Amino acid sequence: MLEIKNGGMAVNGHRLFGNLSFTIHEGEVLGVSSEDDAATTMLLRAVLGFEPLSEGYLSIDHELMNTRSASFFRHRMSYLPKDVNLPYETVSELLDELSSLCTPHLTREQFFEFWTELSIAPAVYDQPVAELSPGYLRLLILTGICLMHRPIVVIEEPATDDDNGLSQRIGACIRETARQGSAVIVGCQEHDVLINYCDIHVDLNEFK
């Protein structure tokens, strides 16, 4: 369980949000949106333990997140950033690296079984990363994150392009990640279709 109570953040004297309270449990998806992208980004950074709240508190399983505990909690998280610039030539190299973070390591057969549900062809496994759109690449990484079964998953704007129903497949992957027992927090654009896949929607515009 992750909870923020009366949370607030400011940058250079500019108040991004305040009096924000919510709780998300394992198996739930929380969507966060704002007309100010900086507010969404800073909230996600607070969840990851990279930025402290300026007001209120953040706790995980009733334990406070602070500078001393942040690194411990991050070991229980998976994070998918908005911009993915990784030094891998093929999808297989990228997913092999992701698999190495798991014990036991994920296998290509596990990927292929899950990809079948999302209409991803096994041939993509050997495809050059440069041939894929940023959104499609994030979908592939997200399938690995789902299979990792981390307690908390933080995703920053995963659907920036929409070809052949990409947003729907990302949404389905997010729902499956929650079904596997993760608490999922998704940073969304306003009016993003992915909000429809969330159990809870926090509009930071309401907490200025």
Coordinates of C-alpha atoms in Angstrom, one line a residue:
M1 CA 0.0 0.0 0.0
L2 CA 1.2 3.5 -0.9
E3 CA -0.3 6.5 0.8
I4 CA 0.2 10.3 0.4
K5 CA -1.4 12.4 3.2
N6 CA -1.8 16.1 2.7
G7 CA 1.0 16.1 0.2
G8 CA 2.3 19.2 -1.5
M9 CA 5.3 20.2 -3.7
A10 CA 6.8 23.5 -4.9
V11 CA 9.6 24.4 -7.2
N12 CA 11.4 27.7 -6.9
G13 CA 8.5 29.1 -4.9
H14 CA 5.9 27.9 -7.5
R15 CA 3.3 25.7 -5.9
L16 CA 2.7 22.6 -8.0
F17 CA 0.0 21.0 -5.8
G18 CA -1.1 20.8 -2.2
N19 CA -3.4 19.1 0.3
L20 CA -3.2 15.9 -1.9
S21 CA -4.2 12.7 -0.2
F22 CA -4.7 9.2 -1.7
T23 CA -4.1 5.6 -1.0
I24 CA -3.4 2.9 -3.6
H25 CA -3.3 -0.8 -2.8
E26 CA -1.8 -3.8 -4.6
G27 CA -4.0 -4.7 -7.6
E28 CA -5.0 -1.1 -8.3
V29 CA -4.1 1.4 -11.0
L30 CA -3.9 5.1 -10.1
G31 CA -3.7 7.6 -13.0
V32 CA -2.3 11.1 -12.4
S33 CA -2.8 14.0 -14.8
S34 CA -2.3 17.8 -14.8
E35 CA -2.2 20.7 -17.2
D36 CA 1.3 21.3 -15.8
D37 CA 3.5 18.4 -16.8
A38 CA 6.0 19.4 -14.1
A39 CA 3.5 18.7 -11.4
T40 CA 2.9 15.1 -12.6
T41 CA 6.7 14.5 -13.1
M42 CA 7.5 15.8 -9.6
L43 CA 4.8 13.7 -8.0
L44 CA 6.2 10.6 -9.7
R45 CA 9.7 11.5 -8.5
A46 CA 8.4 11.8 -5.0
V47 CA 6.9 8.3 -5.2
L48 CA 10.2 7.0 -6.4
G49 CA 12.0 8.8 -3.5
F50 CA 14.0 11.2 -5.7
E51 CA 12.2 14.3 -4.5
P52 CA 10.8 15.0 -1.0
L53 CA 7.4 16.3 -0.5
S54 CA 7.4 19.9 0.8
E55 CA 4.2 19.2 2.7
G56 CA 2.6 16.1 4.2
Y57 CA 4.1 12.7 4.0
L58 CA 4.4 9.6 1.8
S59 CA 4.4 6.1 3.2
I60 CA 4.7 2.6 1.9
D61 CA 3.1 -0.2 3.9
H62 CA 2.8 2.3 6.8
E63 CA 6.6 3.1 6.7
L64 CA 7.6 6.7 5.9
M65 CA 9.5 7.3 2.7
N66 CA 12.4 9.6 3.5
T67 CA 16.0 10.1 2.4
R68 CA 17.2 7.1 4.4
S69 CA 14.4 4.7 3.4
A70 CA 14.1 5.7 -0.3
S71 CA 16.7 3.4 -1.7
F72 CA 15.2 0.4 0.1
F73 CA 11.8 1.1 -1.3
R74 CA 13.1 1.6 -4.8
H75 CA 14.3 -2.0 -4.8
R76 CA 10.6 -3.0 -4.6
M77 CA 9.7 -0.8 -7.6
S78 CA 9.8 -0.9 -11.4
Y79 CA 9.9 2.4 -13.3
L80 CA 9.2 3.1 -17.0
P81 CA 10.3 6.7 -17.9
K82 CA 8.7 8.9 -20.5
D83 CA 11.9 8.9 -22.6
V84 CA 13.6 5.6 -23.2
N85 CA 17.1 6.0 -24.6
L86 CA 19.0 2.8 -24.0
P87 CA 22.2 1.5 -25.6
Y88 CA 20.8 -1.7 -27.1
E89 CA 20.7 -2.5 -30.8
T90 CA 18.0 -5.2 -30.7
V91 CA 14.9 -5.9 -28.6
S92 CA 16.4 -9.2 -27.4
E93 CA 19.4 -7.4 -25.9
L94 CA 17.1 -4.9 -24.1
L95 CA 14.9 -7.6 -22.7
D96 CA 17.8 -9.9 -21.8
E97 CA 19.1 -7.0 -19.6
L98 CA 15.7 -6.5 -18.1
S99 CA 15.4 -10.3 -17.5
S100 CA 18.7 -10.3 -15.6
L101 CA 17.1 -8.2 -12.9
C102 CA 14.8 -11.1 -12.0
T103 CA 15.5 -14.2 -10.0
P104 CA 15.0 -16.6 -11.8
H105 CA 15.6 -14.8 -15.1
L106 CA 12.7 -14.3 -17.4
T107 CA 12.7 -16.5 -20.5
R108 CA 11.8 -15.6 -24.1
E109 CA 9.0 -18.2 -23.8
Q110 CA 7.5 -16.2 -21.0
F111 CA 7.6 -13.1 -23.1
F112 CA 6.1 -14.9 -26.1
E113 CA 3.2 -16.3 -24.0
F114 CA 2.3 -12.9 -22.7
W115 CA 2.8 -11.2 -26.1
T116 CA 0.2 -13.5 -27.6
E117 CA -2.4 -11.9 -25.4
L118 CA -1.3 -8.5 -26.7
S119 CA -1.0 -9.4 -30.4
I120 CA 2.8 -8.9 -30.4
A121 CA 4.5 -11.2 -32.9
P122 CA 7.5 -13.3 -31.6
A123 CA 9.6 -11.9 -34.5
V124 CA 9.7 -8.6 -32.7
Y125 CA 12.1 -10.2 -30.2
D126 CA 15.0 -10.0 -32.7
Q127 CA 14.0 -6.7 -34.3
P128 CA 16.3 -3.7 -34.2
V129 CA 15.3 -1.1 -31.6
A130 CA 15.7 1.7 -34.1
E131 CA 12.9 0.3 -36.2
L132 CA 10.3 0.7 -33.4
S133 CA 8.3 3.8 -32.4
P134 CA 9.0 5.1 -28.8
G135 CA 5.5 4.0 -27.7
Y136 CA 5.9 0.5 -29.1
L137 CA 9.3 0.2 -27.4
R138 CA 7.7 1.2 -24.1
L139 CA 5.0 -1.4 -24.6
L140 CA 7.7 -4.1 -24.9
I141 CA 9.5 -2.9 -21.8
L142 CA 6.2 -2.8 -20.0
T143 CA 5.6 -6.5 -20.7
G144 CA 8.9 -7.2 -19.0
I145 CA 7.9 -5.0 -16.0
C146 CA 4.6 -6.9 -15.7
L147 CA 6.4 -10.3 -15.7
M148 CA 8.8 -9.0 -12.9
H149 CA 5.9 -8.8 -10.4
R150 CA 7.3 -5.8 -8.4
P151 CA 5.0 -4.5 -5.6
I152 CA 5.0 -1.0 -7.0
V153 CA 5.2 0.1 -10.7
V154 CA 5.6 3.7 -11.8
I155 CA 4.9 4.5 -15.4
E156 CA 5.4 8.0 -17.0
E157 CA 3.2 8.8 -20.0
P158 CA 3.5 5.5 -21.8
A159 CA 1.2 6.2 -24.8
T160 CA 2.7 9.1 -26.7
D161 CA 1.8 7.7 -30.1
D162 CA -1.1 5.5 -31.2
D163 CA -0.6 3.1 -34.1
N164 CA -2.6 0.0 -34.5
G165 CA -4.3 0.2 -31.2
L166 CA -1.1 0.8 -29.2
S167 CA -2.9 2.7 -26.4
Q168 CA -5.3 -0.2 -25.9
R169 CA -2.5 -2.7 -25.7
I170 CA -0.6 -0.6 -23.2
G171 CA -3.8 -0.3 -21.2
A172 CA -4.3 -4.0 -21.2
C173 CA -0.7 -4.5 -20.1
I174 CA -1.2 -2.1 -17.3
R175 CA -4.3 -3.9 -16.1
E176 CA -2.5 -7.2 -16.2
T177 CA 0.4 -5.7 -14.2
A178 CA -2.2 -4.8 -11.5
R179 CA -3.9 -8.2 -11.8
Q180 CA -0.6 -9.8 -11.0
G181 CA -0.5 -7.9 -7.7
S182 CA 1.3 -4.6 -8.3
A183 CA 0.1 -1.2 -7.3
V184 CA 0.5 0.8 -10.5
I185 CA 0.8 4.6 -10.8
V186 CA 0.6 6.1 -14.3
G187 CA 1.4 9.6 -15.2
C188 CA -1.1 10.5 -18.0
Q189 CA -1.8 13.5 -20.3
E190 CA -5.1 15.2 -19.7
H191 CA -7.9 13.4 -21.5
D192 CA -5.5 10.4 -22.1
V193 CA -7.4 7.3 -23.1
L194 CA -5.3 5.4 -20.5
I195 CA -7.3 7.1 -17.7
N196 CA -10.1 4.7 -18.7
Y197 CA -7.8 1.8 -17.5
C198 CA -7.3 3.3 -14.1
D199 CA -9.2 2.5 -10.9
I200 CA -8.5 5.9 -9.4
H201 CA -7.8 9.2 -11.2
V202 CA -6.1 12.1 -9.5
D203 CA -6.3 15.4 -11.4
L204 CA -3.6 17.6 -9.9
N205 CA -5.4 20.7 -11.3
E206 CA -7.8 20.3 -8.4
F207 CA -5.0 20.5 -5.8
K208 CA -3.4 23.9 -6.6

